[in-house]
Coordinates of C-alpha atoms in Angstrom, one line a residue:
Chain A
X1 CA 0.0 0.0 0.0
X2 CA 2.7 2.3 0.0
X3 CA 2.7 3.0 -3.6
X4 CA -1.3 3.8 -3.1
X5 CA -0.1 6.1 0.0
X6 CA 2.4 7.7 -1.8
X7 CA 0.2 8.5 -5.1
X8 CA -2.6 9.9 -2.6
X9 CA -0.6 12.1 -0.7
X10 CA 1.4 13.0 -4.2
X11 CA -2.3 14.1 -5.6
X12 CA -3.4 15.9 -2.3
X13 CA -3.2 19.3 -4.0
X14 CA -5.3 18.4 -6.9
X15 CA -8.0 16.5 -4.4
X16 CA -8.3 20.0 -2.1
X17 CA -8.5 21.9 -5.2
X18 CA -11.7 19.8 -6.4
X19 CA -12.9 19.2 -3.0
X20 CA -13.5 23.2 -2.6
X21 CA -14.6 23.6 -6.0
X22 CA -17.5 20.6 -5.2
X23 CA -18.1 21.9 -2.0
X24 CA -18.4 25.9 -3.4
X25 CA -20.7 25.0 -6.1
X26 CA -22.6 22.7 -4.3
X27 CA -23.7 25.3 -1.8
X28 CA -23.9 27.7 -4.1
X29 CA -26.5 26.0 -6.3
X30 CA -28.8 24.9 -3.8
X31 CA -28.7 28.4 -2.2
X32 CA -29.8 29.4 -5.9
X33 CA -32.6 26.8 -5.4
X34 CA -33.9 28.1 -2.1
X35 CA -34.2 31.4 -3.8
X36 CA -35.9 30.1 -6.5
X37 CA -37.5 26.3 -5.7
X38 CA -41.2 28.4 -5.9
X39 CA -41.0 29.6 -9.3
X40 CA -38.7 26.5 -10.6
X41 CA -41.7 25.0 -12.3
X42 CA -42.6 28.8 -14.5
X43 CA -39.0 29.1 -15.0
X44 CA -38.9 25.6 -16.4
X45 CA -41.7 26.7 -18.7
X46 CA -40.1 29.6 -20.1
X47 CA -37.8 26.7 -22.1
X48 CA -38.6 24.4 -25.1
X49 CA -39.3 20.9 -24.5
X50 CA -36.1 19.8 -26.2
X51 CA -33.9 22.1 -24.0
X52 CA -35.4 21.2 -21.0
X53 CA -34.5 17.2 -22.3
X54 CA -31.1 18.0 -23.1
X55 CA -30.4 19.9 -19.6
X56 CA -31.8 16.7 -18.0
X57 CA -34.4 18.3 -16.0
X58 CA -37.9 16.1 -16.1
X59 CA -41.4 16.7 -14.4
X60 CA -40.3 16.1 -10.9
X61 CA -40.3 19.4 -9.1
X62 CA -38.7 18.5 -6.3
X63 CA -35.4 19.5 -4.9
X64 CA -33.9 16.1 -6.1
X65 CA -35.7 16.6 -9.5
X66 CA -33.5 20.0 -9.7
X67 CA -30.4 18.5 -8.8
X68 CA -30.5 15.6 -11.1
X69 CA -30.8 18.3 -14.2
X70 CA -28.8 21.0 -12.7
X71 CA -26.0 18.9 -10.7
X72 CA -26.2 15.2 -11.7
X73 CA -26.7 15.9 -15.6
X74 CA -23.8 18.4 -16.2
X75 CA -22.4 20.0 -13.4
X76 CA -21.6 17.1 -11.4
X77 CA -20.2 14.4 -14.2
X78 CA -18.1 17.6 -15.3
X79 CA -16.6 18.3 -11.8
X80 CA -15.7 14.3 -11.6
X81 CA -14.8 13.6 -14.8
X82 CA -12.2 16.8 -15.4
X83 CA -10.8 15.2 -11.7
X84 CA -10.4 11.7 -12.9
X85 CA -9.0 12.6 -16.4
X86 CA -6.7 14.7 -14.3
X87 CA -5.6 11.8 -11.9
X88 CA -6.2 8.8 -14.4
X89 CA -3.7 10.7 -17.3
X90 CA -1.1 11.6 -14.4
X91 CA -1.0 8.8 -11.6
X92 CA 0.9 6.6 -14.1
X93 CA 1.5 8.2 -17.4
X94 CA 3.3 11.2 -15.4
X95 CA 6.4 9.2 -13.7
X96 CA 7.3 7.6 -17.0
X97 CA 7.2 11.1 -18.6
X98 CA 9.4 12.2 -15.9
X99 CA 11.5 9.2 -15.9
X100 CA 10.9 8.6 -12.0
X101 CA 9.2 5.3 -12.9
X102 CA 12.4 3.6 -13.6
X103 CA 13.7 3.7 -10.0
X104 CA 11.0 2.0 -8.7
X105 CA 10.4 -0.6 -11.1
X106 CA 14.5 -1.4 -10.9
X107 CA 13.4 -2.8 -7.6
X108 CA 11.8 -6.0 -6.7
X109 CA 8.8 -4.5 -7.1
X110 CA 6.1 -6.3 -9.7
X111 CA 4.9 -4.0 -12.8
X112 CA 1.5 -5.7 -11.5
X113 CA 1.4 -4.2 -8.2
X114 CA 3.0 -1.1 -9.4
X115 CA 0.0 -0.7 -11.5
X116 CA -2.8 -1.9 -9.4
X117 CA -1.6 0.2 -6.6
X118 CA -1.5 3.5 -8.7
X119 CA -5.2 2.8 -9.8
X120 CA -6.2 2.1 -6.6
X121 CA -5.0 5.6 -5.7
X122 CA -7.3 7.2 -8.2
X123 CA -10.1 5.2 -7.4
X124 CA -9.3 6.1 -3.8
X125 CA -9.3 9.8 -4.5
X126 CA -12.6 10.0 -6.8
X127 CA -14.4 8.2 -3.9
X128 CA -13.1 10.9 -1.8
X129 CA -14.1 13.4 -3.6
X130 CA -17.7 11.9 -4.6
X131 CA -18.1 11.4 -0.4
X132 CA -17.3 15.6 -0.4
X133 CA -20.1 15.6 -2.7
X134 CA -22.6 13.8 -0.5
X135 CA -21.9 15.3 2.8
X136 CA -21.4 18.9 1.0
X137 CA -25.2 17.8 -0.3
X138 CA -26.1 16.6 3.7
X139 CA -24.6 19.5 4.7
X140 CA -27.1 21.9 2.7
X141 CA -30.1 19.6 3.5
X142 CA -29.6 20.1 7.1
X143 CA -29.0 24.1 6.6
X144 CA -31.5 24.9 4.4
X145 CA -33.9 22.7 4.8
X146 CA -34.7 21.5 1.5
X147 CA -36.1 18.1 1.7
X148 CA -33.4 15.6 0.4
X149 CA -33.4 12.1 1.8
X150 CA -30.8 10.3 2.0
X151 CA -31.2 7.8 -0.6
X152 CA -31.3 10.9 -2.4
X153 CA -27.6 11.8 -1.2
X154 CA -25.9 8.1 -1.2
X155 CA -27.2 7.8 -5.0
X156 CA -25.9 11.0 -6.2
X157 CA -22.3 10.2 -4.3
X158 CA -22.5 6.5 -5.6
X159 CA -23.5 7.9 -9.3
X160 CA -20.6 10.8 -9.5
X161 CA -18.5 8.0 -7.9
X162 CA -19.4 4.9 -10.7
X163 CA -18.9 7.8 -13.5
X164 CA -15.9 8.9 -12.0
X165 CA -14.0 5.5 -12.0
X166 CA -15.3 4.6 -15.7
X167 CA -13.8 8.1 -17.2
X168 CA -10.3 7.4 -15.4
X169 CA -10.1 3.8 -16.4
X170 CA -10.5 4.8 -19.6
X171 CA -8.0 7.2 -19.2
X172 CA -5.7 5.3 -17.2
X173 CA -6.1 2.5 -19.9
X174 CA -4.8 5.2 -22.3
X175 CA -2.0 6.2 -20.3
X176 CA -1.0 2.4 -19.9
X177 CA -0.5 2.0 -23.6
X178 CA 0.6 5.7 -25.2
X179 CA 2.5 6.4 -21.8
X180 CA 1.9 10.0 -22.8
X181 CA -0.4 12.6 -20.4
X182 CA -1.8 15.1 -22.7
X183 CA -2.5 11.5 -25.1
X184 CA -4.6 9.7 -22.2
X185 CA -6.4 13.2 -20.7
X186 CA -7.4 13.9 -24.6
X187 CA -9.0 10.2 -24.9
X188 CA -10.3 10.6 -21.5
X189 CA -11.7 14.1 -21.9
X190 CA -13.0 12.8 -25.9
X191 CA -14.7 9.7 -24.1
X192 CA -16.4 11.9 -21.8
X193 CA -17.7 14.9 -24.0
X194 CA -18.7 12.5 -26.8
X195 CA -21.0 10.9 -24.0
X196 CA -22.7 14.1 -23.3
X197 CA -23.3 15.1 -26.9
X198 CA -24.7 11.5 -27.9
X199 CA -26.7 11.6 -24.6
X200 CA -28.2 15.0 -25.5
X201 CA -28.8 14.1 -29.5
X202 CA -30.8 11.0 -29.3
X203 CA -32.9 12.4 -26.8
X204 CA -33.9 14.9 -28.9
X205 CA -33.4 13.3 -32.9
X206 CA -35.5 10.0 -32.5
X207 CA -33.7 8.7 -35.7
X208 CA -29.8 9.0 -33.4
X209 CA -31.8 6.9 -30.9
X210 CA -29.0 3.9 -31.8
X211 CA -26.0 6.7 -30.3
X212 CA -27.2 5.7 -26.7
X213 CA -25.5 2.5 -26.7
X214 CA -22.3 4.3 -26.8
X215 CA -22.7 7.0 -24.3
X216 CA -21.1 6.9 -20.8
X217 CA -23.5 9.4 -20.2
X218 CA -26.5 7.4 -20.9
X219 CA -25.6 4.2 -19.2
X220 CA -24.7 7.0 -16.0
X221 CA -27.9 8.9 -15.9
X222 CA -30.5 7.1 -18.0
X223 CA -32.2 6.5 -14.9
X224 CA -32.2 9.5 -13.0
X225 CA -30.2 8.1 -10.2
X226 CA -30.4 10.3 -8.1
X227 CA -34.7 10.1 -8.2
X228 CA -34.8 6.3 -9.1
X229 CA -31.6 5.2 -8.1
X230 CA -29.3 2.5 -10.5
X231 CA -30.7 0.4 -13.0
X232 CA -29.5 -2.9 -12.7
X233 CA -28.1 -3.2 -16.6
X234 CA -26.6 0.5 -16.7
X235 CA -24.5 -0.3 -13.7
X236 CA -23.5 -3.8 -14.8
X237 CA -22.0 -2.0 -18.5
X238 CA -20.2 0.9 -16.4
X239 CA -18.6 -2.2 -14.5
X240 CA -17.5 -4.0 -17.0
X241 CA -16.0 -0.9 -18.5
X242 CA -14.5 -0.6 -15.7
X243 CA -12.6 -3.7 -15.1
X244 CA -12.1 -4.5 -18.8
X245 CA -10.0 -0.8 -18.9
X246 CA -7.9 -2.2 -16.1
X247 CA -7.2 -5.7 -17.4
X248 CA -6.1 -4.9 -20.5
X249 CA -4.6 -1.5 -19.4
X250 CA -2.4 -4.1 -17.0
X251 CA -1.8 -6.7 -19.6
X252 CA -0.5 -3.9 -21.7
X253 CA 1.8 -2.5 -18.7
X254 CA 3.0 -5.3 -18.1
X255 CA 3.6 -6.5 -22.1
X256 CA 5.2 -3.2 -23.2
X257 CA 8.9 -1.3 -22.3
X258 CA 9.1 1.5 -19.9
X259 CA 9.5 4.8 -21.6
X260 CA 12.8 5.3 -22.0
Chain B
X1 CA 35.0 -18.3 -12.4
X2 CA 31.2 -17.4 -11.5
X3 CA 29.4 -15.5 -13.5
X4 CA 26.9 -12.5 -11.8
X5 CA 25.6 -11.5 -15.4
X6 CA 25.3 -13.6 -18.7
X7 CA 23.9 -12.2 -21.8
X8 CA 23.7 -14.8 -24.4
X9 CA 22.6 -13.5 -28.3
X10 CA 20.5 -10.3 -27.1
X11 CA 18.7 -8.1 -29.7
X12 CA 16.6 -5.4 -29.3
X13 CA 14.6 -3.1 -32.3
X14 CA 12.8 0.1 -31.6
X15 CA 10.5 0.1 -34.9
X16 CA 13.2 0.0 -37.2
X17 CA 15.8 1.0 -35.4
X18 CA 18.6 -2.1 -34.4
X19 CA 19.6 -1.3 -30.8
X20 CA 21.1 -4.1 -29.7
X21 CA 22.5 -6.8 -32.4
X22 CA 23.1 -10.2 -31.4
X23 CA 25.4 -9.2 -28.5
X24 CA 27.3 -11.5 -25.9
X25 CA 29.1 -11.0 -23.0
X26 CA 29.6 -11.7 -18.9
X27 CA 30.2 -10.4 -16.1
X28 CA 32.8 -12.6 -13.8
X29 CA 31.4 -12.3 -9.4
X30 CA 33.2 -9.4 -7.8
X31 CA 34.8 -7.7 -10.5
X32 CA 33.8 -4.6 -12.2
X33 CA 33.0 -4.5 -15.5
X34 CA 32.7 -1.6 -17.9
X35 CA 30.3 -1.2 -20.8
X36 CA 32.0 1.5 -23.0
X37 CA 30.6 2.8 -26.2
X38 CA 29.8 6.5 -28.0
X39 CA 26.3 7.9 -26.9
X40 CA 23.9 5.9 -28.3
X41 CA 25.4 2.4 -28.6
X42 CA 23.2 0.1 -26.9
X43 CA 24.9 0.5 -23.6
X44 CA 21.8 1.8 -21.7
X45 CA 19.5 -0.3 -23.6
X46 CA 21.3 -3.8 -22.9
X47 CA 21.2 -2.4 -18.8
X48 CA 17.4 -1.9 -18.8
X49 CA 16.7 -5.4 -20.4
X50 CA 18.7 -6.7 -17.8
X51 CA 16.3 -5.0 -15.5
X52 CA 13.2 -5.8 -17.4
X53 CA 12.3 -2.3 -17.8
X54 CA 13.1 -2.9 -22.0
X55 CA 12.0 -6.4 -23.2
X56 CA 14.2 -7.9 -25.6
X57 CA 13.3 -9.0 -28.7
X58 CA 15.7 -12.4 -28.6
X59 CA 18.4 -14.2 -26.8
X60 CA 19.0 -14.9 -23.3
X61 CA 19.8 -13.3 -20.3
X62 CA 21.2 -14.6 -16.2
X63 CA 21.3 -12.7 -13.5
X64 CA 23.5 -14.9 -10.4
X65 CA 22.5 -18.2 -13.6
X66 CA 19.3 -17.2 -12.9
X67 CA 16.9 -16.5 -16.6
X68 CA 15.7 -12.9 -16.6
X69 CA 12.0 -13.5 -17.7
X70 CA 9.2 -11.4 -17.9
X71 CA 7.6 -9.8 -14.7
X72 CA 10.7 -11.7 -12.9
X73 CA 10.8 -9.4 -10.4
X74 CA 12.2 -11.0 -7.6
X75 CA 15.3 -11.4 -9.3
X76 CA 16.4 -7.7 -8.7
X77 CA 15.9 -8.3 -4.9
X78 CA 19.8 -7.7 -5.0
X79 CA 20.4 -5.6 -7.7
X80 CA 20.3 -2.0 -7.4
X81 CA 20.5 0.4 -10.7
X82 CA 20.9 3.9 -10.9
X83 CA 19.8 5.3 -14.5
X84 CA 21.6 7.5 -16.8
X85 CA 19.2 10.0 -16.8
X86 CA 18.5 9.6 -12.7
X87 CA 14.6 11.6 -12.1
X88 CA 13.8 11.7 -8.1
X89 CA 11.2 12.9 -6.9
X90 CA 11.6 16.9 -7.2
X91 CA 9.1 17.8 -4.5
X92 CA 10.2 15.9 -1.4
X93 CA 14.1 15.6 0.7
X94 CA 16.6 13.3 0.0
X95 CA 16.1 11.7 3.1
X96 CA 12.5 11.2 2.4
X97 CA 13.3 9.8 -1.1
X98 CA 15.7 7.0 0.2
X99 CA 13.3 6.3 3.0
X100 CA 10.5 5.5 0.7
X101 CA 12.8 3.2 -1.5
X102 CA 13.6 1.7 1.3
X103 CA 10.2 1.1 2.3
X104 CA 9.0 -0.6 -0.7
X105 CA 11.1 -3.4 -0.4
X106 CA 10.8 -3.4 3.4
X107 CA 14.4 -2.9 3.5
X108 CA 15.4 -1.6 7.1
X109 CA 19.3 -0.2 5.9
X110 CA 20.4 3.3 7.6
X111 CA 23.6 3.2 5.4
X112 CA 22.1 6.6 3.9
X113 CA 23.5 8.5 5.9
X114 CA 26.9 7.5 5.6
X115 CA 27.0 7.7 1.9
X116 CA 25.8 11.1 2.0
X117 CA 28.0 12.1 5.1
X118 CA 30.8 10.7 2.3
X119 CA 29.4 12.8 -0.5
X120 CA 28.8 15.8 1.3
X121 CA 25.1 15.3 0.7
X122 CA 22.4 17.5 2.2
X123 CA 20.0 15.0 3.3
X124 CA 17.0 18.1 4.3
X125 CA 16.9 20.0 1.6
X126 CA 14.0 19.5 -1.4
X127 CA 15.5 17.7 -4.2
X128 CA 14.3 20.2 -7.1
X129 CA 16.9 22.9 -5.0
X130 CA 19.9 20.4 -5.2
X131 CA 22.4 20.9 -8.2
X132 CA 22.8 18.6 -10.7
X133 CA 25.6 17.0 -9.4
X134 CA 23.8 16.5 -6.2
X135 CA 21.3 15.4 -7.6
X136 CA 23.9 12.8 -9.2
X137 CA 24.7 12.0 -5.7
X138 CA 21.2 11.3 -4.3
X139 CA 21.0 8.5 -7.6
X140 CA 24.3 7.3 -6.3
X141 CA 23.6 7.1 -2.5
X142 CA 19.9 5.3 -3.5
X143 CA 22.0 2.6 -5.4
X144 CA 24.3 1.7 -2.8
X145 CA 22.4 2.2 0.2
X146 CA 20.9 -1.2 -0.6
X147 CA 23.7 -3.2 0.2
X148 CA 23.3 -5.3 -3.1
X149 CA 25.2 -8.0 -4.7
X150 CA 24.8 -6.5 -8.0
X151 CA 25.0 -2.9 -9.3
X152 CA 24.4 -1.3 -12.6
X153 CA 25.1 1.9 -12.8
X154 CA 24.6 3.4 -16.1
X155 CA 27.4 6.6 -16.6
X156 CA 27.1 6.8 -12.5
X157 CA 29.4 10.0 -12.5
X158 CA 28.1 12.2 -14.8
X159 CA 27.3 16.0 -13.4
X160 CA 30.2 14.9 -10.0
X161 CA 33.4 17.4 -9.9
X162 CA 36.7 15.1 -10.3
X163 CA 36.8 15.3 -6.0
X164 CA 33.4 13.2 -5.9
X165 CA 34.4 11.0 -9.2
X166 CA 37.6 9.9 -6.9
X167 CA 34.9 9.3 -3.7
X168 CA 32.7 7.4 -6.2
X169 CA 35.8 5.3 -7.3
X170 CA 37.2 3.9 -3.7
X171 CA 32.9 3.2 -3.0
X172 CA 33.0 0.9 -6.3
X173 CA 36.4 -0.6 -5.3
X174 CA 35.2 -1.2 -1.5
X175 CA 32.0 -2.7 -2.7
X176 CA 34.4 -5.2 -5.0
X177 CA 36.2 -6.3 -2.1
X178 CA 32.9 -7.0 -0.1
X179 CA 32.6 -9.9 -3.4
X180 CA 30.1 -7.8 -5.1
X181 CA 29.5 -6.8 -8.5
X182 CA 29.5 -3.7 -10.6
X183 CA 28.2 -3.0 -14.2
X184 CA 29.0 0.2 -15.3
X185 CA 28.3 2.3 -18.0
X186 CA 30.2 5.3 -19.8
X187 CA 31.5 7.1 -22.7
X188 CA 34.3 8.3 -20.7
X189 CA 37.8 6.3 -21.5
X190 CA 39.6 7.5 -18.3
X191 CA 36.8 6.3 -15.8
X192 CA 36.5 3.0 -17.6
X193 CA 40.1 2.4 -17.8
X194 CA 41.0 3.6 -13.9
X195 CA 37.8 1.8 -12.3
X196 CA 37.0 -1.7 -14.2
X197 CA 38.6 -5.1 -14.3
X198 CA 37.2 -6.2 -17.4
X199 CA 35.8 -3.7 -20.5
X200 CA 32.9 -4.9 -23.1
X201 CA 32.6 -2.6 -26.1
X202 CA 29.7 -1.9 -27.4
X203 CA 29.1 -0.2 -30.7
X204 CA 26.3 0.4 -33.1
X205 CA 24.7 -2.2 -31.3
X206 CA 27.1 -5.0 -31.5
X207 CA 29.9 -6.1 -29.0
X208 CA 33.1 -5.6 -30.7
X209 CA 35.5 -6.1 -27.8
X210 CA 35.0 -7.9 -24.3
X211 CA 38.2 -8.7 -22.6
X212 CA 40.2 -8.1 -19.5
X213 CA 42.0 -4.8 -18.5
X214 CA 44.9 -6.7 -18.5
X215 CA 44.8 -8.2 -22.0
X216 CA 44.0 -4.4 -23.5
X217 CA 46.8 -3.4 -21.3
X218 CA 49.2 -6.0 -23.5
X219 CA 47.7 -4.8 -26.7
X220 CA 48.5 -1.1 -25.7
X221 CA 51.2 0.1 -28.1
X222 CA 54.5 1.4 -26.9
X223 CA 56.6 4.0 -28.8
X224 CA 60.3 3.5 -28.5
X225 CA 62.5 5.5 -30.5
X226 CA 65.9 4.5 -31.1
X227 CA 69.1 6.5 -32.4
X228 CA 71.3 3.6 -33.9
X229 CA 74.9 3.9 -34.6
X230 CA 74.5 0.9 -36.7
X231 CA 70.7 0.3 -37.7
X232 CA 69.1 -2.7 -38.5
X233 CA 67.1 -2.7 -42.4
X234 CA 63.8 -3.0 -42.9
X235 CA 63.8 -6.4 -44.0
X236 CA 65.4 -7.6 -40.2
X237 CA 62.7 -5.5 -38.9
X238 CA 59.7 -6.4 -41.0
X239 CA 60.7 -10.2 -38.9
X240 CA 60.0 -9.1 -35.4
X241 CA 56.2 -9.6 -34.6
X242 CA 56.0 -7.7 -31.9
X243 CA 56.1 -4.4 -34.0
X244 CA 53.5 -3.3 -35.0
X245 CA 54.8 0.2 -37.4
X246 CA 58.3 1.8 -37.6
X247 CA 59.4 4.9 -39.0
X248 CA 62.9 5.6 -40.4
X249 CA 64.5 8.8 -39.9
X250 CA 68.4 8.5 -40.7
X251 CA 70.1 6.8 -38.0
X252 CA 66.7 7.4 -35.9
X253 CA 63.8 4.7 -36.2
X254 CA 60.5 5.2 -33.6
X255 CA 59.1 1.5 -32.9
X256 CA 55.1 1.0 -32.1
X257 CA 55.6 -2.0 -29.9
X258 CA 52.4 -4.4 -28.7
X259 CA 52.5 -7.7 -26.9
X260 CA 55.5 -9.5 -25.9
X261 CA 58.6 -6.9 -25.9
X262 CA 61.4 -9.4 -24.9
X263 CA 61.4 -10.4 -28.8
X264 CA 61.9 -7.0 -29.4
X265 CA 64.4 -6.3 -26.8
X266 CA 66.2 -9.3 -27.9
X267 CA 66.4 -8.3 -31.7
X268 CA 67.9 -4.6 -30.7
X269 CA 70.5 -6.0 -28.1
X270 CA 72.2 -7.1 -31.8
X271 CA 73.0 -3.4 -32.8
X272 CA 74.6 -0.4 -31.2
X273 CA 72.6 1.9 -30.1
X274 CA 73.1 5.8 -28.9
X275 CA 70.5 7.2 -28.0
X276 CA 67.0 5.3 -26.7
X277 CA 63.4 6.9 -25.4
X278 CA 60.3 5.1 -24.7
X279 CA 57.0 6.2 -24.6
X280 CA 53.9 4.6 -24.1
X281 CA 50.2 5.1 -24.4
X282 CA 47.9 4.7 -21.7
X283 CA 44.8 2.3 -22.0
X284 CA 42.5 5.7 -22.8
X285 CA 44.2 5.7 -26.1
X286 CA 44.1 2.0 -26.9
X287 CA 40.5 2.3 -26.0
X288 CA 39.6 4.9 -28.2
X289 CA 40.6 3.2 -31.6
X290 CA 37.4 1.0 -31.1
X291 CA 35.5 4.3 -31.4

């Protein structure tokens, strides 16, 4: 574990950094919503149909109805994913780029472990920051009284969290074989995007229904977690992205030279 | 003689680029041995297959008769390696840096401190504010403070003033006399000529000399020249195996002499001689016509 230790406490700046930024806009946007949780429903009305689809926002007018357009649909998925592209395209990729990686693995240290333990530091640090998320939204509940259970809370942390993982294992699984940062956060951050655009076309162009199947984003939020929680099938294909990205991302490390 | 390193046929390609050619060579238990070649030879690359950070594309290699496989990472238990182009860690201490290599392998060894007491080392302050040629010494100090039976150490001084190069050379010669083993790499004659016992050549790839100091030490030509009062002809000369050139300059004539000189001081004892001044090349120069 002290690879994992090391790669955590390596990361910590970027993990406070994203911690404040979840914990600001969290707050921030449900004080918004306590300002305007009255009129949400005219407000909604003032947009078209198709707009209101795209932003993810449905007919539940509750405070979890809000948060799963304004916070689980963009705002959330962005804050997580721009974190694990961050870590995924770093944790590894970065101490080959800066040569570092060769010390370590000139030891009697396995390429397996090496690689396991750096992913596990990432995983490590997306859960932390998907558990700032929950309390920050426990936190607000409790403050301004805004009616969010907490099945609510645990499937909006588990959600960001499950997201989270899949965008860095891809990215991770791109670092593993270019060995290259700015390679494996571009694939990362293409994966991603790509997700939200298919997401938002076949919702609105019946005939792009088929672009679904190969959105992140669909297989995420389909379901409106945070209202309905998982469904069974999305969360299966988000884990077996998952650990497919790591075995053949470790296969790969383990098949190919270090950088030199 | 046991061998601590064997490397039997090893090739390595980048794309289309031939690293490593077919090359051969061992290194004999507590000596050190010198890879030698220009930049870009196939000295660095034959280390890091030997570490399994580059996987060759054929032959064989042993570490202590031992096959270096994929993944066989227990092997390097006892080898240490410091790399030519040695990153730490920028952000953290020296001291932190060795304690967390340390740690990996659960390896409990304090002998840190005295390396760096010996290289003048600053064990507390951040790596990224060290010079280059400390930061030399941190690579060096994290590749012995292992206490292993085997080092490789690819071009170990590069960046240390001459002072540290001569602390660097009694730490090489006192790890020999413990019985352990040293690999080194380096483009610089005079280091492999005053610190190794045996000296592979490596060049475009391919081994083109491995042999003992000793041996290149015979081969190294001597200059004598000699003012005869009555000189021997070119023909008598042309006999005498030993020489290697001549040059004829009246009653001068300047001898390059290799190998066994009693033939030669045997064939001059015939003539009268005057004058006579000997001068002979050191191994730096012997070494540098396989360049």
């Amino acid at each position: 574990m002290i690879i994992l230790n090391n790669s955590i406490i390596h990361n910590r700046k970027k993990i406070l950094v994203f911690s404040f930024g979840a914990i600001f806009y969290t707050i921030f946007l449900l004080y918004i919503w306590t300002l305007m949780s009255d009129s949400f429903s005219q407000l909604l009305d003032l947009f078209p149909k198709q707009i209101k689809t795209i932003a993810g926002f449905g007919d539940d007018l509750s405070t979890a109805g809000f948060l799963n357009g304004e916070f689980m649909h963009l705002i959330g998925p962005l804050i997580i994913g721009a974190f694990a592209i961050t870590i995924g395209s770093t944790v590894l990729c970065s101490e080959e780029e800066n040569k570092t990686i060769d010390q370590f693995l000139s030891l009697s240290i396995s390429r397996t472990k090496y690689f396991t333990e750096k992913y596990f530091s990432m995983v490590l640090s997306i859960l932390f920051l998907s558990l700032i998320f929950s309390i920050t939204l426990k936190i607000c509940d409790l403050i301004y009284d805004i009616n969010l259970n907490l099945s609510n809370i645990l499937y909006s942390g588990l959600a960001l969290f499950i997201y989270g993982v899949t965008v860095g294992s891809i990215t991770y699984l791109s670092g593993s074989i270019f060995a290259k940062t700015s390679q494996a956060a571009g694939i990362g951050a293409a994966v991603a995007i790509i997700g939200y655009i298919f997401d938002s076309v076949y919702k609105t162009v019946s005939s792009m229904n088929f672009l679904k199947y190969i959105s992140l984003h669909y297989y995420y939020n389909d379901n409106k977690v945070i209202l309905n929680g998982f469904d069974t099938f999305h969360l299966i294909i988000l884990l077996i992205i998952i650990f497919t990205s790591f075995f053949i991302g470790l296969y790969i490390f383990n098949k190919r030279d270090i950088k030199s | 003689m046991k061998k601590s390193i064997r490397v039997e046929n090893l090739s390595k390609n980048y794309g289309g680029f031939k690293a490593l050619s077919n090359i051969n060579f061992s290194v004999d238990k507590g000596t050190i041995h010198g890879l030698l070649g220009e930049n870009g030879a196939g000295k660095t690359t034959a280390m890091r297959c030997l570490l399994g950070l580059s996987y060759s594309d054929s032959g064989n290699m042993f570490i202590e008769e031992i096959e270096v496989s994929k993944n066989n990472f227990k092997l390097r238990k006892n080898v240490s390696y410091l790399a030519g182009d040695f990153r730490p860690y920028e952000n953290i201490k020296p001291i932190e840096y060795f304690k967390y290599i340390l740690k990996l392998e659960n390896n409990s060894s304090e002998k840190y401190y005295e390396l760096a007491e010996r290289f003048k080392l600053n064990l507390n302050k951040k790596i990224k504010e060290l010079s280059k040629g400390n930061k030399q010494k941190v690579g060096i100090v994290q590749a012995f403070m292992r206490e292993s039976n085997l080092l490789i150490l690819d071009e170990p001084t590069s960046g240390l003033d001459p002072n540290y190069q001569r602390v660097f050379r009694e730490l090489i010669n006192e790890e020999k006399e413990l019985g352990n083993t040293i690999l080194l790499s380096s483009h610089d004659l005079l280091e492999i000529s005053n610190c190794c016992d045996f000296i592979t050549v490596i060049k475009e790839g391919k081994v083109i000399s491995s042999q003992s100091k000793r041996d290149l030490i015979e081969k190294t030509i001597k200059k004598v020249s000699i003012n005869f009062l009555s000189k021997p002809s070119e023909s008598e000369i042309n006999k005498i195996k030993c020489i290697n050139n001549f040059e004829v300059e009246e009653n001068e004539i300047k001898f390059y002499i290799s190998g066994d000189i009693n033939e030669f001081i045997k064939f001059i004892s015939n003539f009268s001689i005057k004058e006579i001044e000997t001068e002979s090349s050191n191994l730096s120069e012997t070494l540098l016509e396989y360049f």
